[in-house]
PDB file of C-alpha atoms and ligand atoms in Angstrom:
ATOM      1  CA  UNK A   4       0.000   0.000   0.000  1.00  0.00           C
ATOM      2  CA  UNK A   5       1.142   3.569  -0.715  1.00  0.00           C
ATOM      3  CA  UNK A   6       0.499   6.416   1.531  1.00  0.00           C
ATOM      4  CA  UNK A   7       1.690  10.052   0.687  1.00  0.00           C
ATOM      5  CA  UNK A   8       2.072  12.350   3.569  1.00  0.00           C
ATOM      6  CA  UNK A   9       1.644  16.114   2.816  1.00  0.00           C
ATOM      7  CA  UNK A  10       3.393  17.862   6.223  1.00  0.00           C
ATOM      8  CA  UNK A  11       5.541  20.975   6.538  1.00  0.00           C
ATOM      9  CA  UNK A  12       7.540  20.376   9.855  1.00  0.00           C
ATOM     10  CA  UNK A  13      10.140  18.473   8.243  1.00  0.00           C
ATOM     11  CA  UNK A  14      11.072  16.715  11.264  1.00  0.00           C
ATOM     12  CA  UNK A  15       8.003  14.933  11.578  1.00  0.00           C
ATOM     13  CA  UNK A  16       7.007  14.309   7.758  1.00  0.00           C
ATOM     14  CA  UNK A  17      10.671  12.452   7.852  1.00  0.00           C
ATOM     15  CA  UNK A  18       9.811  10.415  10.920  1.00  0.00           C
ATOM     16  CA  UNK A  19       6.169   9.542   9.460  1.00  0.00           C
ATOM     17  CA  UNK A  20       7.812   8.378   6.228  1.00  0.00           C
ATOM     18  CA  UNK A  21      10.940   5.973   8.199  1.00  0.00           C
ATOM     19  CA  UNK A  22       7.963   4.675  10.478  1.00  0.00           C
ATOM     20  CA  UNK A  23       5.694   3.903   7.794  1.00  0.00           C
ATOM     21  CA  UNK A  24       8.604   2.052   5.391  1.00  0.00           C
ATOM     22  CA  UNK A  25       9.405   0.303   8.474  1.00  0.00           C
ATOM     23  CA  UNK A  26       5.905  -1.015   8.354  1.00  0.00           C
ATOM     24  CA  UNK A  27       6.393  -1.728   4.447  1.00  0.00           C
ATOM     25  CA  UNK A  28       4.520   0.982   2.967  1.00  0.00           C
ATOM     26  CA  UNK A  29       5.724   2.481  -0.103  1.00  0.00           C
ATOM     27  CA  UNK A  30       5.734   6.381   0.991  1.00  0.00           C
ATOM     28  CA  UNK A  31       6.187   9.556  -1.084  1.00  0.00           C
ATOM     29  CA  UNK A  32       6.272  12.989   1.081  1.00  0.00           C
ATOM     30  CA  UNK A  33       5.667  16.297  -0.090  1.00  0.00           C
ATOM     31  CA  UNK A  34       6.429  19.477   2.375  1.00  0.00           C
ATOM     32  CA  UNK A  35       4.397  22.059   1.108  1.00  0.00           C
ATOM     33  CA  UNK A  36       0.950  22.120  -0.051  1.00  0.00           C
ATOM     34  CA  UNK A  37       1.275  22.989  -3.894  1.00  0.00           C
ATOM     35  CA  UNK A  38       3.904  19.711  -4.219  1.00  0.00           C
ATOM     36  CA  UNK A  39       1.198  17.959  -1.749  1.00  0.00           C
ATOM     37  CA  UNK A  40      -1.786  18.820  -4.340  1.00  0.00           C
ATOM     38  CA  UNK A  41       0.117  17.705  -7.561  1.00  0.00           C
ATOM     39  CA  UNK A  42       1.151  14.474  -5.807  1.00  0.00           C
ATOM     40  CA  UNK A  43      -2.378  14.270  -4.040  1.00  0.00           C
ATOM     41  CA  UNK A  44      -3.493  14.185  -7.687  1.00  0.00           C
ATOM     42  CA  UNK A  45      -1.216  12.242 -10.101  1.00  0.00           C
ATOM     43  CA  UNK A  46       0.247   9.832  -7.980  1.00  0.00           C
ATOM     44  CA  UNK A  47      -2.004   6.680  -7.731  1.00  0.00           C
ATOM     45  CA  UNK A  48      -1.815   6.707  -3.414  1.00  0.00           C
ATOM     46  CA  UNK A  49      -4.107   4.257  -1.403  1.00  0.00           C
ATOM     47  CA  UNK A  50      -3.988   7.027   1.829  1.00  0.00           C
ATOM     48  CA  UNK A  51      -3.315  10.644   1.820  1.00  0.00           C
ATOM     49  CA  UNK A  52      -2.127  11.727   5.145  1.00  0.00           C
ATOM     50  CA  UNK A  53      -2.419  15.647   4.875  1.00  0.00           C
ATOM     51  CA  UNK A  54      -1.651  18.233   7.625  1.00  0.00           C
ATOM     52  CA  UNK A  55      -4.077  21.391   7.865  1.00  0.00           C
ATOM     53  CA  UNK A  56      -1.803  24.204   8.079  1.00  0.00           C
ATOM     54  CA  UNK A  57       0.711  24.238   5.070  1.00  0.00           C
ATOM     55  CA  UNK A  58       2.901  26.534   3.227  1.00  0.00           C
ATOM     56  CA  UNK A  59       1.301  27.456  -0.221  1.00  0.00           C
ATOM     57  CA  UNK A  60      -1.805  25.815  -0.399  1.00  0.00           C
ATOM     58  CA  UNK A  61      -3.630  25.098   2.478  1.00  0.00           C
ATOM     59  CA  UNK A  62      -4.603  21.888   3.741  1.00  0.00           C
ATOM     60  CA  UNK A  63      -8.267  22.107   3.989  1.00  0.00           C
ATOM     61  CA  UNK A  64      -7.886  23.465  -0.440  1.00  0.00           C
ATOM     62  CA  UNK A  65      -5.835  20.354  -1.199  1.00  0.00           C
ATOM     63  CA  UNK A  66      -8.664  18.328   0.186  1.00  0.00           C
ATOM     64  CA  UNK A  67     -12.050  20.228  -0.931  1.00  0.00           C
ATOM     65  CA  UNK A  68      -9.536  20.416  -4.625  1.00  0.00           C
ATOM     66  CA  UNK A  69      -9.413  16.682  -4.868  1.00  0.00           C
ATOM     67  CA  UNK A  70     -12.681  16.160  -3.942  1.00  0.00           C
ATOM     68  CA  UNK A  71     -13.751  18.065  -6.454  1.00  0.00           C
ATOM     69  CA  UNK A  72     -11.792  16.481  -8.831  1.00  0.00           C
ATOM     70  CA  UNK A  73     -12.802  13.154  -7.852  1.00  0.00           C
ATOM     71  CA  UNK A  74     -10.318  11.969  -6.201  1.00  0.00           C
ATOM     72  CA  UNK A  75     -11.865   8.890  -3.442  1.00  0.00           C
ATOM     73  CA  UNK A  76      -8.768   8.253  -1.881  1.00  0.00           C
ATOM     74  CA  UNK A  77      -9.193   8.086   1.570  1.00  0.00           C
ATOM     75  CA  UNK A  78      -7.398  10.950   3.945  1.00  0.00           C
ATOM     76  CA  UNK A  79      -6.442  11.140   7.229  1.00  0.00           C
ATOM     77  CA  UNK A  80      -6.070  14.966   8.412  1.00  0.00           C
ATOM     78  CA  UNK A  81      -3.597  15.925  10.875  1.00  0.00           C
ATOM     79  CA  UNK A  82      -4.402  19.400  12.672  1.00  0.00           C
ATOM     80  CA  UNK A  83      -2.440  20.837  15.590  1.00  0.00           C
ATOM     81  CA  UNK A  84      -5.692  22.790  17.168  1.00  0.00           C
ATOM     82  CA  UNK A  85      -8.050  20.673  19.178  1.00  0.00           C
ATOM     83  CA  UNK A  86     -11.115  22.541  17.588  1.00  0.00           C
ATOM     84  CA  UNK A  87     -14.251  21.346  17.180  1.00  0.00           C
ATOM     85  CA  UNK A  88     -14.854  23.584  13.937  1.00  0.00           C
ATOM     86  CA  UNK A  89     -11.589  21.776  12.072  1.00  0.00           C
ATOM     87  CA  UNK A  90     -12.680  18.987  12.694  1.00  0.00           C
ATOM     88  CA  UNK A  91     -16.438  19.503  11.524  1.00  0.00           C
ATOM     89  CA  UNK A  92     -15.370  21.295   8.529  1.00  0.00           C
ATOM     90  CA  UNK A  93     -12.616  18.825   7.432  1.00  0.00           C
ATOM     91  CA  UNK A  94     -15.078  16.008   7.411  1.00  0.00           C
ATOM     92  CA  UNK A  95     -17.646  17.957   5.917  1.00  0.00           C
ATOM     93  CA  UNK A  96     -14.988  18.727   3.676  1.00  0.00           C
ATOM     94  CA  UNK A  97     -14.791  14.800   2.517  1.00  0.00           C
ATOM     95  CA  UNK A  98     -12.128  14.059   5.128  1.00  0.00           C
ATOM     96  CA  UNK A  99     -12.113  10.189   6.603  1.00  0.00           C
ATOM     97  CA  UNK A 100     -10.679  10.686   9.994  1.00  0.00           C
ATOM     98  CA  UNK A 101      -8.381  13.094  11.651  1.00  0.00           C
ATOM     99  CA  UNK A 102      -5.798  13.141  14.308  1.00  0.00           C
ATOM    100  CA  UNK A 103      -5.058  15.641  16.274  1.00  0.00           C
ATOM    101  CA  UNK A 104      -0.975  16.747  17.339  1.00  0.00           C
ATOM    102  CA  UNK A 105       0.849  15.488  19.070  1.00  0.00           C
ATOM    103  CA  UNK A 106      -0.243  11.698  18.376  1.00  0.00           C
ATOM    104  CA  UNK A 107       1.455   8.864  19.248  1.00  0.00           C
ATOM    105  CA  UNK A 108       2.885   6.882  16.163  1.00  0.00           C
ATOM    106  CA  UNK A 109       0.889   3.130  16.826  1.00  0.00           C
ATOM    107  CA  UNK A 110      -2.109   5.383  17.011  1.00  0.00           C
ATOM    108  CA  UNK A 111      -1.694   6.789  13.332  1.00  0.00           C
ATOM    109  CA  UNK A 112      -1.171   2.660  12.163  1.00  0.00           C
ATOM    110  CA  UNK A 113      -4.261   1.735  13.661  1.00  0.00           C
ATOM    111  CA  UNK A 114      -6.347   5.096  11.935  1.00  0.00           C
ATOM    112  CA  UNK A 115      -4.203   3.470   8.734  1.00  0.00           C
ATOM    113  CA  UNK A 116      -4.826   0.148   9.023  1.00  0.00           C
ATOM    114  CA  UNK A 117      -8.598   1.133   9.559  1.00  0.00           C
ATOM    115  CA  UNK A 118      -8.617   3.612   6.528  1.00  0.00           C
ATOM    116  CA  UNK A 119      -7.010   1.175   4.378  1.00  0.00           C
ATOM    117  CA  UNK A 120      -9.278  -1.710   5.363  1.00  0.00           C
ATOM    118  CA  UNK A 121     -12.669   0.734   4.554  1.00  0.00           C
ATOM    119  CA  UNK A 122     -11.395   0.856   1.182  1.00  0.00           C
ATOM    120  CA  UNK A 123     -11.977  -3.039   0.810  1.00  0.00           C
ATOM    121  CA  UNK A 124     -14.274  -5.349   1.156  1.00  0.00           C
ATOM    122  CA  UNK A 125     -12.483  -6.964   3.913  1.00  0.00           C
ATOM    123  CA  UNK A 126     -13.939  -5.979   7.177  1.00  0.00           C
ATOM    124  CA  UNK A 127     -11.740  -7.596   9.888  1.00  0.00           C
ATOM    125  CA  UNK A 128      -8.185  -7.193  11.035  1.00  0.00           C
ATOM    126  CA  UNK A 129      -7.504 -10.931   9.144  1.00  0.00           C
ATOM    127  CA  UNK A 130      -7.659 -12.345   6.211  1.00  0.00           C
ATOM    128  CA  UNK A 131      -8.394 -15.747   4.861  1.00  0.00           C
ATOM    129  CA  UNK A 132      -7.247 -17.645   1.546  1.00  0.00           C
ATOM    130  CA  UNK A 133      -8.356 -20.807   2.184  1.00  0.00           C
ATOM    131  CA  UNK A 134      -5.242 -22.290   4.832  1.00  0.00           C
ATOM    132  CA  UNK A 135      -3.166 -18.888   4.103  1.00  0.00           C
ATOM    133  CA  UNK A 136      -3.967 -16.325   6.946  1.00  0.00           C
ATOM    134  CA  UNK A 137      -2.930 -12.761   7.253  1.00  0.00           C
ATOM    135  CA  UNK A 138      -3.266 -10.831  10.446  1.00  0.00           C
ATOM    136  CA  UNK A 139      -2.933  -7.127   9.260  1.00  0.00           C
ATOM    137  CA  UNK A 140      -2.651  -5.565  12.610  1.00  0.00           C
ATOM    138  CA  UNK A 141       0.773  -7.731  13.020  1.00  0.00           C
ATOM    139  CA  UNK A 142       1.917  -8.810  10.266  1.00  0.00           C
ATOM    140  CA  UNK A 143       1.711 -12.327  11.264  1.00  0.00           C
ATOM    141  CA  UNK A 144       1.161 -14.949   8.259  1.00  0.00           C
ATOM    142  CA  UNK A 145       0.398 -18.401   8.563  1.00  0.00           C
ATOM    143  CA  UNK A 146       0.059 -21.314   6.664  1.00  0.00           C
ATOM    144  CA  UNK A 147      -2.334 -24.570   8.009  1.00  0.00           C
ATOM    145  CA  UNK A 148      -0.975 -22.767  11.336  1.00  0.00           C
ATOM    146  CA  UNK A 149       2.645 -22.724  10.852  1.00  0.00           C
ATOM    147  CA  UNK A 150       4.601 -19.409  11.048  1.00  0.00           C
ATOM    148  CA  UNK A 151       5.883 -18.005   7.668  1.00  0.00           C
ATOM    149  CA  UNK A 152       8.260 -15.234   8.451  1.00  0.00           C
ATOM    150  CA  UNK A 153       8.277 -12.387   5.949  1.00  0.00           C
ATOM    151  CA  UNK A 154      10.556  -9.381   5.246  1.00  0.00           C
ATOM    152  CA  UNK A 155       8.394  -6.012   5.523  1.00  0.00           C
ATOM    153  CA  UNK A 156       8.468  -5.753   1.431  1.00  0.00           C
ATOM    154  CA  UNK A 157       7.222  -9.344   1.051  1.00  0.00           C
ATOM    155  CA  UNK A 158       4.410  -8.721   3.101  1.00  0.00           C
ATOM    156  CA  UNK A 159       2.838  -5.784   1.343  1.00  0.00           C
ATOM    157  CA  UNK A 160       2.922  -7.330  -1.387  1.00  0.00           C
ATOM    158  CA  UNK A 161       0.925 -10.532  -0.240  1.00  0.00           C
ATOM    159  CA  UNK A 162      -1.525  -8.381   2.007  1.00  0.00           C
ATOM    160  CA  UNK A 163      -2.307  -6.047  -1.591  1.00  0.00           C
ATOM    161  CA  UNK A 164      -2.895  -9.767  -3.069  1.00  0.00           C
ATOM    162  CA  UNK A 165      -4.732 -10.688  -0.366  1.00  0.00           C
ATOM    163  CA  UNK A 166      -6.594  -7.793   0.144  1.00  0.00           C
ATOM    164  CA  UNK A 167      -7.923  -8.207  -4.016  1.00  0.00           C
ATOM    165  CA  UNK A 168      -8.224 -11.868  -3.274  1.00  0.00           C
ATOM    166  CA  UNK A 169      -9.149 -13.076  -7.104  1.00  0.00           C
ATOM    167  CA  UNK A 170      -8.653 -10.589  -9.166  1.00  0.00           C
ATOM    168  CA  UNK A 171      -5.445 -10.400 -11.220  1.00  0.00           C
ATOM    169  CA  UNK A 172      -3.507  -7.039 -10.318  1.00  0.00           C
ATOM    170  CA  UNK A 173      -1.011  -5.839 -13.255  1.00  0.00           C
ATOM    171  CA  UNK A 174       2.280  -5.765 -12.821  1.00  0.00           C
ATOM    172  CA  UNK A 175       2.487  -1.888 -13.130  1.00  0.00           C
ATOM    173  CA  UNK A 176      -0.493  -1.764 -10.415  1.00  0.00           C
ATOM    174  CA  UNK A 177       1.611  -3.890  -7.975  1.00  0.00           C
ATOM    175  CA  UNK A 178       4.265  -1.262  -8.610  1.00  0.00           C
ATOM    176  CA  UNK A 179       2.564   2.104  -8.388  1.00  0.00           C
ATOM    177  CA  UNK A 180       1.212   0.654  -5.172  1.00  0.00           C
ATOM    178  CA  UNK A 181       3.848  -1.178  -3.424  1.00  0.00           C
ATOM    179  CA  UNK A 182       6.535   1.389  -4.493  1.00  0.00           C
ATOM    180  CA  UNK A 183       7.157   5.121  -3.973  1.00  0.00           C
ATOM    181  CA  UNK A 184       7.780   8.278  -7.023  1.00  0.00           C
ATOM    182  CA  UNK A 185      11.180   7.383  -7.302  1.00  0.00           C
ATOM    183  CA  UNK A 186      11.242   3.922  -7.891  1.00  0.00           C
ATOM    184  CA  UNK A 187      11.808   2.744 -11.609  1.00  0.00           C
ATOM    185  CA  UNK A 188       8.643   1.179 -13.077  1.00  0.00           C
ATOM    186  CA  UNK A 189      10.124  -0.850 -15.596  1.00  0.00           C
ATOM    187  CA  UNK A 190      12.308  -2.821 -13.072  1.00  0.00           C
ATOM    188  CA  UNK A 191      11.349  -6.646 -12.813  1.00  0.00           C
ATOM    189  CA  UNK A 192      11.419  -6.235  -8.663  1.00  0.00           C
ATOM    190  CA  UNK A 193       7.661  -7.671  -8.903  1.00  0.00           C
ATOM    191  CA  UNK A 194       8.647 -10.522 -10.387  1.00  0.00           C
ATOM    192  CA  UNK A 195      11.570 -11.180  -8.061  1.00  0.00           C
ATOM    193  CA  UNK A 196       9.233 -10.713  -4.773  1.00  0.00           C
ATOM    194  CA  UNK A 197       6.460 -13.379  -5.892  1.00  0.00           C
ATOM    195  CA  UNK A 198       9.435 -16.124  -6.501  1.00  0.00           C
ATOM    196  CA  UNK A 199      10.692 -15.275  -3.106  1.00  0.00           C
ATOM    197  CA  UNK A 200       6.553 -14.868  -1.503  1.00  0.00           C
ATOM    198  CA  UNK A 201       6.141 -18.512  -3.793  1.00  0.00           C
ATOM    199  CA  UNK A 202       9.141 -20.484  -2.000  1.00  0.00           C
ATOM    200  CA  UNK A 203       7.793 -19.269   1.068  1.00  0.00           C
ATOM    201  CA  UNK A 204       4.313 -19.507   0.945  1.00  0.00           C
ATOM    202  CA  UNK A 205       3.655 -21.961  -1.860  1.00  0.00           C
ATOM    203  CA  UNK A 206       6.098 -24.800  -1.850  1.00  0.00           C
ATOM    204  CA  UNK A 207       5.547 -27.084   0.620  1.00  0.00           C
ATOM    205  CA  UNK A 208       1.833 -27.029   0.169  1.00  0.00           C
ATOM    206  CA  UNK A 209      -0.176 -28.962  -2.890  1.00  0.00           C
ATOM    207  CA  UNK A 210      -2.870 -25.952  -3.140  1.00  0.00           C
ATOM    208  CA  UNK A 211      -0.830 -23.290  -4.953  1.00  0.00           C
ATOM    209  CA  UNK A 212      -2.402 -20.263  -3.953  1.00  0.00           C
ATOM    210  CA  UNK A 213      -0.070 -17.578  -6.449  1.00  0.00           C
ATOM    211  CA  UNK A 214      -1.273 -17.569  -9.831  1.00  0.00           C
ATOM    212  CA  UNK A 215       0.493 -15.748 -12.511  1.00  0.00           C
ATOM    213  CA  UNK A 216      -2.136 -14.841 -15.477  1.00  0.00           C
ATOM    214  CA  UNK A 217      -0.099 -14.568 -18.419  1.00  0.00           C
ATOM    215  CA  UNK A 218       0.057 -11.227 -19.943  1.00  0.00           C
ATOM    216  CA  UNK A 219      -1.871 -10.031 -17.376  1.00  0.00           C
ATOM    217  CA  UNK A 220      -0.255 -10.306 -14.224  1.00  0.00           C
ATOM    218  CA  UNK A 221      -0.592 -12.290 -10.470  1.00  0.00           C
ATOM    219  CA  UNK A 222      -3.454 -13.201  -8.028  1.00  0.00           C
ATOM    220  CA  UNK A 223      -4.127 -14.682  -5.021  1.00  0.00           C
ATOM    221  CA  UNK A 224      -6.538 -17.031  -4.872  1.00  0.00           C
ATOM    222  CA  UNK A 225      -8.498 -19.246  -2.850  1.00  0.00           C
TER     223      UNK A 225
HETATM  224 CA1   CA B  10       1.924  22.348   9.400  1.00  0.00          CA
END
């Protein structure tokens, strides 16, 4: 999954963004609100996390501007001032959630993990394909009950699978989701991670869950 994070204080946008790669999101950051608006609006993101008071362009124009625009993607607002009128306006505004400064860091995952689960049609912290689960909340992956240890990359990319459980996702979508702006698209990285997520998850078991449609791409699939 791939979050952007529009935030001015540096300090924090560049904490936000080690945290969340730690957690094997793909992350881009902008730190002023006109950067924060073109990326908000040509970079395919799953989450937008997008501080009120910017530089430039505001936080609450970014969000009524991609609204408008038709942007869906869901985004968390960060404000500093406890107000009940921010609040009201910025999910009046087409906000999702908010959270207000200072936060503590597990508290933005879980608002993440929440957002990003909305945006599917899975409703619970796990996820089932058939003897594969996926706890999302952490990271935890088991096959018929045995522990399959991941690296943080390998697991994003099974939890987007699993998360569009049968239905083939492109190579190029895998990318643009699992991977930030400066990442090279044409690289064959994809490819790479499945053989490693297929010895792992795959081999020892008759039921191949991992199916590659040619010309197409990979699913997972019960
Ligand atoms: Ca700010």
């Amino acid at each position: 999954m791939r979050i952007l994070i529009v935030e001015d204080e540096k300090r924090l946008a560049d904490i936000l963004h080690k945290g969340l790669e730690e957690e094997g999101y793909a992350v881009d950051v902008a730190y002023n609100g006109e950067d924060g608006l073109f990326m908000a609006q040509n970079e395919p993101s799953d989450l937008i996390v997008l501080d009120i008071m910017l530089p430039i362009v505001d936080g609450m124009i970014i969000l009524t501007t991609i609204r408008k625009s038709g942007v869906k993607t869901p985004v968390l607002l960060l404000t500093a001032r406890d107000s009940v009128m921010d609040k009201v306006s910025g999910l009046d505004s087409g906000a999702d959630d908010y959270l207000t400064k200072p936060f503590l860091f597990e508290e933005l995952l879980a608002r993440i993990r929440a957002l990003l689960r909305r945006n599917s049609e899975i409703r619970t912290s796990t996820i089932e394909i058939a003897d594969l689960v996926l706890a999302m909340d952490t990271h935890e992956v088991r096959r018929q009950g045995s522990l399959i240890p991941l690296s943080a990359r390998e697991y994003a990319l099974l939890e987007f699978l699993a998360l569009h459980k049968n239905k083939v996702q492109s190579r190029t979508e895998l990318t643009e989701h699992l991977y930030d702006y400066h990442f090279d698209l044409d690289s064959n990285v994809i490819d790479v991670f499945i053989n490693r997520l297929r010895n792992k998850i795959d081999s020892d078991f008759e039921q191949k869950l991992i199916v590659t449609v040619r010309g197409a791409g990979y699913m997972l699939k019960d």
